[in-house]
Tab-separated table of C-alpha atoms and ligand atoms in Angstrom:
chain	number	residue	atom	x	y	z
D	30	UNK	CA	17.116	-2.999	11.139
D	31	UNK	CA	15.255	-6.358	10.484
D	32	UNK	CA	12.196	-6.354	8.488
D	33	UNK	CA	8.908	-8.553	9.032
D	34	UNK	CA	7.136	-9.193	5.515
D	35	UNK	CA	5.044	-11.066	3.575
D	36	UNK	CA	4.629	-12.096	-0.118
D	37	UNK	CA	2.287	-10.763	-2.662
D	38	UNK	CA	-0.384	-10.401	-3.014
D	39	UNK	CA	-0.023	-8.821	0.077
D	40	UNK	CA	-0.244	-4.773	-0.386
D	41	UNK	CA	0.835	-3.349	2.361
D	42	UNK	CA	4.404	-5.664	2.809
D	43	UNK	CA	4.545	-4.929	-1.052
D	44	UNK	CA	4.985	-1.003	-0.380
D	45	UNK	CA	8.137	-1.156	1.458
D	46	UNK	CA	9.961	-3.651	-0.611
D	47	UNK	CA	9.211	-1.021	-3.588
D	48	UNK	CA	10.244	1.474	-1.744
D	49	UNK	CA	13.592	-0.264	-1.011
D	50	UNK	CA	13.956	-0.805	-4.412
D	51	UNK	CA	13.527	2.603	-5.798
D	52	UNK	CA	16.438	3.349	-2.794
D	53	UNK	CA	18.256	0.493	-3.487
D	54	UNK	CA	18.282	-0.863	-0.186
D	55	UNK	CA	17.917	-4.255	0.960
D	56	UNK	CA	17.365	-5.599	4.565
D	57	UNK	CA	17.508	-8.425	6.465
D	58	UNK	CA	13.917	-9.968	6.303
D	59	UNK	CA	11.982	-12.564	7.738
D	60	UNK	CA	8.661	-13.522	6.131
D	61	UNK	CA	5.252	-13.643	7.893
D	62	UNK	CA	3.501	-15.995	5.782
D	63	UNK	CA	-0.221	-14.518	6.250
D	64	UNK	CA	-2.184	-17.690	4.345
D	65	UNK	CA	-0.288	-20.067	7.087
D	66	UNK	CA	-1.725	-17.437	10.209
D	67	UNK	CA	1.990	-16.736	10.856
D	68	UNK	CA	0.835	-13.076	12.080
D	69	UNK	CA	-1.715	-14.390	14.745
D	70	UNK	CA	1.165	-16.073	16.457
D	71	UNK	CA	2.084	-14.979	19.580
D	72	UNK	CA	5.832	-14.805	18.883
D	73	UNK	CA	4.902	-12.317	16.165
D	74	UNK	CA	2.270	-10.319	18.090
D	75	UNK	CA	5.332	-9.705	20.347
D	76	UNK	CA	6.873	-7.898	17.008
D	77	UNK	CA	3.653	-6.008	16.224
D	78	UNK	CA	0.785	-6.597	18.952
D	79	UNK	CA	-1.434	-5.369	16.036
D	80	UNK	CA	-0.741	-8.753	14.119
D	81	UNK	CA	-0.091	-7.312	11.099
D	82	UNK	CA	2.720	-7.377	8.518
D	83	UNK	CA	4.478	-5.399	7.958
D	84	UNK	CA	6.681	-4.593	10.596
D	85	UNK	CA	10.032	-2.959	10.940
D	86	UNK	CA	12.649	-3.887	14.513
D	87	UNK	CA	15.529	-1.624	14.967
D	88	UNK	CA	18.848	-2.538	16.494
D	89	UNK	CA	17.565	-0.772	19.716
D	90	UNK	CA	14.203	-3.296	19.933
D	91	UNK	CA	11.679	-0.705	19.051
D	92	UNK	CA	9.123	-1.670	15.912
D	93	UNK	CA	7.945	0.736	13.589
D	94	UNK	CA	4.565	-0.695	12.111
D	95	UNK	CA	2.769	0.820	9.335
D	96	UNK	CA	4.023	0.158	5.414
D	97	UNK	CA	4.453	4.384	4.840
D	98	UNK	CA	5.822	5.010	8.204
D	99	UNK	CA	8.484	2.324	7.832
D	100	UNK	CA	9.219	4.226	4.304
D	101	UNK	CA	8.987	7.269	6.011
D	102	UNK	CA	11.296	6.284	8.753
D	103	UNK	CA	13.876	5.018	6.482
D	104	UNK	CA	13.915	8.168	4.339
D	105	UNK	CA	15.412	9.876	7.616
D	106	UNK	CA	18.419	7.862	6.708
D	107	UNK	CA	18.255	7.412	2.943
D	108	UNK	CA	16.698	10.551	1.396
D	109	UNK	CA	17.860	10.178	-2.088
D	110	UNK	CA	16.313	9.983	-4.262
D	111	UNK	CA	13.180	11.798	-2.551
D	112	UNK	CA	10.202	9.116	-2.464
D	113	UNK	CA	8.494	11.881	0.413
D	114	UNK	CA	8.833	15.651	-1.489
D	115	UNK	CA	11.431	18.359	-2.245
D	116	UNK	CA	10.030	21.611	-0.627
D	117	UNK	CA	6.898	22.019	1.917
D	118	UNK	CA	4.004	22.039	-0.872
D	119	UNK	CA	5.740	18.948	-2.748
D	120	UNK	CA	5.526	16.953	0.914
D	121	UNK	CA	2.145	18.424	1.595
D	122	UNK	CA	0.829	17.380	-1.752
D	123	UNK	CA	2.357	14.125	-1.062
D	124	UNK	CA	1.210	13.468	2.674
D	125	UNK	CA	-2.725	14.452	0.760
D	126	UNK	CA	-2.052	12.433	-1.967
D	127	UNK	CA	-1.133	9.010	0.218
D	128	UNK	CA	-3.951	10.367	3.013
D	129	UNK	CA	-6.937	10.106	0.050
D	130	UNK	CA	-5.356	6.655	-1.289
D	131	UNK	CA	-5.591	5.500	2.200
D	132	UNK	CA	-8.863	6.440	3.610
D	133	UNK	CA	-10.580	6.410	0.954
D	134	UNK	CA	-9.646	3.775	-2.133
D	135	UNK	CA	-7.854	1.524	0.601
D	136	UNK	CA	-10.805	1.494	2.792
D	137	UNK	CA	-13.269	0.734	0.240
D	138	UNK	CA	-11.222	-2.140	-1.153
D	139	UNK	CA	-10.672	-3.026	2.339
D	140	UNK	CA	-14.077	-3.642	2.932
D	141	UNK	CA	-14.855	-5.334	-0.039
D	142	UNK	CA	-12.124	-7.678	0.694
D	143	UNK	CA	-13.132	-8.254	4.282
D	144	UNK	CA	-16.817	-8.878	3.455
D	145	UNK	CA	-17.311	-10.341	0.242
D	146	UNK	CA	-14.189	-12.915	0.167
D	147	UNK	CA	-14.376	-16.008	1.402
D	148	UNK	CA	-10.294	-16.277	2.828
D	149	UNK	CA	-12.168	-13.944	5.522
D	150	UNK	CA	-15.102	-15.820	6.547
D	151	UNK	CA	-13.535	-17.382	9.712
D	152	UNK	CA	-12.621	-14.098	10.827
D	153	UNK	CA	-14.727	-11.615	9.886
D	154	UNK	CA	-18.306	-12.272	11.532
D	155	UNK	CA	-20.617	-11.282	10.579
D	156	UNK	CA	-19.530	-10.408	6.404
D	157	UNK	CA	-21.961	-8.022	5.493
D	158	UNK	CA	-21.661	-9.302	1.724
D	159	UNK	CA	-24.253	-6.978	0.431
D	160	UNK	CA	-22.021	-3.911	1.828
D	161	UNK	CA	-19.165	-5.362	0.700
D	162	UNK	CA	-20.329	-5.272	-2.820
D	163	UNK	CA	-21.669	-1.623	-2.605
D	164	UNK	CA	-17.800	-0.718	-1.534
D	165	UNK	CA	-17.059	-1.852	-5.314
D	166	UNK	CA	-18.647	1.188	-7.008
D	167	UNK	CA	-17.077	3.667	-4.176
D	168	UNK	CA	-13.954	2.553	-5.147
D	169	UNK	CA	-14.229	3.012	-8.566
D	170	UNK	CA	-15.076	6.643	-8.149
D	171	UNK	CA	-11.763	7.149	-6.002
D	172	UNK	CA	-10.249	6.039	-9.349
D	173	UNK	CA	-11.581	7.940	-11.553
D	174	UNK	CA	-10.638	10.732	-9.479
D	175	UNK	CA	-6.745	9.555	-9.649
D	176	UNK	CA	-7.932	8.982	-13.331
D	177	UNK	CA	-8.691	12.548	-14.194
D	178	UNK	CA	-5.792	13.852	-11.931
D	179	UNK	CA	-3.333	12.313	-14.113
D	180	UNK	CA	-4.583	13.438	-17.077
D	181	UNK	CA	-1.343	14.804	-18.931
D	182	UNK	CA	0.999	13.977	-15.741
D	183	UNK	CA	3.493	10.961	-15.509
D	184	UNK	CA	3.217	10.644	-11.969
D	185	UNK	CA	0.896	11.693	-9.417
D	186	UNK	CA	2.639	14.831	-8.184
D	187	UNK	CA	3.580	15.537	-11.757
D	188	UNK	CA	6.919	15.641	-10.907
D	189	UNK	CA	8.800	12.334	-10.233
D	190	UNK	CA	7.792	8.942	-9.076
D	191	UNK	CA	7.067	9.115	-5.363
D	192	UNK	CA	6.074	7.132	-2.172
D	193	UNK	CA	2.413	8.188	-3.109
D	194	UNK	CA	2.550	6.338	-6.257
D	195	UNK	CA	3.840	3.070	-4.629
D	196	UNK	CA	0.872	3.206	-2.622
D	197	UNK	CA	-1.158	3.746	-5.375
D	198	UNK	CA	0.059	1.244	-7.567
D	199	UNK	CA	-0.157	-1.791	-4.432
D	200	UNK	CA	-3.757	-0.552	-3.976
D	201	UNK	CA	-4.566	-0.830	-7.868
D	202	UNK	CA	-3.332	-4.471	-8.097
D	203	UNK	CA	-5.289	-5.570	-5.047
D	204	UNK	CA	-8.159	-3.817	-5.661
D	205	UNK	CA	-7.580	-6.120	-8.728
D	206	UNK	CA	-7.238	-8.984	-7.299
D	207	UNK	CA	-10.274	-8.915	-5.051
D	208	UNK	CA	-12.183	-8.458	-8.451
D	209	UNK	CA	-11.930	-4.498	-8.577
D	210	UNK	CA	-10.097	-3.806	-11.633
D	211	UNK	CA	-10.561	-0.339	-13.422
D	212	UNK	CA	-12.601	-0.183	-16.509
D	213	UNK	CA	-10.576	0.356	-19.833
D	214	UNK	CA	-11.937	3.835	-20.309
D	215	UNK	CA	-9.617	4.913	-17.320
D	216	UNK	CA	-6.861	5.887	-20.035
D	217	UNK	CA	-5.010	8.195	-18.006
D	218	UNK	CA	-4.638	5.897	-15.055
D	219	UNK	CA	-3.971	3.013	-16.905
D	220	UNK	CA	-0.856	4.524	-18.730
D	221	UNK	CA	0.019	5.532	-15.503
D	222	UNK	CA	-0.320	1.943	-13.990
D	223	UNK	CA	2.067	0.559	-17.077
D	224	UNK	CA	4.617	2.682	-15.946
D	225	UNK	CA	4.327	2.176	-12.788
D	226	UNK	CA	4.402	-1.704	-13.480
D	227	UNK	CA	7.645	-1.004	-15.419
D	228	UNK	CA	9.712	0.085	-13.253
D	229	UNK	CA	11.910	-2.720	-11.421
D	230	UNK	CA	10.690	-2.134	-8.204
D	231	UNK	CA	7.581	-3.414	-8.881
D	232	UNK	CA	8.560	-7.179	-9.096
D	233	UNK	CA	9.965	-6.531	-5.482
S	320	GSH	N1	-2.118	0.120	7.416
S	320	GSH	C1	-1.236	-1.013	7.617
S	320	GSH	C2	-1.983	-2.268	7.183
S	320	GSH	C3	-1.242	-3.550	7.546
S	320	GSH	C4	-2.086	-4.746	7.130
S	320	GSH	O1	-3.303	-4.805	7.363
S	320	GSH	N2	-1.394	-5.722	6.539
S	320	GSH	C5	-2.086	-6.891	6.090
S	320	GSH	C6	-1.318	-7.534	4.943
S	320	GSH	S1	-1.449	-6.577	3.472
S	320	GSH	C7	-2.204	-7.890	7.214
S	320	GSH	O2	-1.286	-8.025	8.000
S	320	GSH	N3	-3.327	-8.589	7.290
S	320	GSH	C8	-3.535	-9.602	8.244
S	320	GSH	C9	-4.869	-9.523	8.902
S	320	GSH	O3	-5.559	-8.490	8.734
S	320	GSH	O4	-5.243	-10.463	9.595
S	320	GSH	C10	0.060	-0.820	6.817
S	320	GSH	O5	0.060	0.001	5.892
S	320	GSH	O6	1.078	-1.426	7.147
């Protein structure tokens, strides 16, 4: 397996070199440097026609794409410990947790970052700033939903640190760095981000 990634602050890249780290893995890796347009090239689109990073090739040639289906694919191989659930409600609770972060904090700091930030301008046209900004306040309601949901839990599924907080936490610190950052009152969250942030595989 040879993996496609790209430095922080990069979110997406970010989740499976966690994940490899809470498995202990480590692959061979070439990195897509996205500031330098290294994913628009055409000897990467033949990787991942999507242009996006990252991007796992198997020995056979195929590509898995998508940061939790690469996880998820690997986990075939590597299930211990469990980043994906330990019974059928523990991987359904998982799968919902990962689906909300997704489609709905993701794609609200998605949009912010695609319409208010200037790295985008040449690409995104036209940014719809003013709906960019209004993306700002949905987000912050997604997370003070995960806020009140960890409320006397350590992780999300109150169980054990899974592939739903990795997303989580990757999300958090963009959503940071596109000027998104939770307010201090979030107390459950943000004792939850510190251990998160503790762990070694988040400097991966
Ligand atoms: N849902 C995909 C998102 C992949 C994605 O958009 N990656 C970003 C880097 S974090 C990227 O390649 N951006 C380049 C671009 O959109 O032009 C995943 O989880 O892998």
């Amino acid at each position: 397996m040879h993996l496609y990634d790209s430095p922080m602050p990069a979110p997406n890249p970010r989740r499976v070199r966690t994940y490899l780290a809470e498995k202990g893995l480590s692959l061979p890796t070439t990195i897509i440097d996205l500031a330098k347009g290294e994913h628009r090239t055409a000897e990467y689109r033949a990787i991942n026609p999507l242009g996006r990073s990252p991007a796992l090739r198997l020995d056979d040639g195929r590509v898995v794409v998508e940061s939790v289906a690469i996880c998820r694919y690997i986990e075939h191989f590597h299930p211990d410990p469990p980043m994906f659930g330990v019974d059928p409600f523990n991987t359904a609770e998982i799968e919902a947790l990962i689906r909300r972060i997704e489609l709905r904090l993701q794609r609200a700091i998605t949009m912010v970052w695609l319409h208010t930030h200037e790295w985008n301008a040449p690409h995104v046209k036209p940014q719809f700033k003013a709906f960019g900004e209004s993306q700002k306040g949905e987000a912050l309601i997604v997370m003070r939903e995960f806020d009140e949901l960890l409320a006397g839990r350590e992780w999300l599924d109150g169980q054990r640190y899974t592939m739903a907080d990795v997303v989580l936490l990757s999300y958090i610190d963009w959503a940071a760095f596109v000027g998104v950052a939770y307010p201090a009152d979030f107390r459950n969250l943000r004792a939850w981000h510190a251990r998160a942030s503790a762990r070694p595989s988040a400097a991966a």
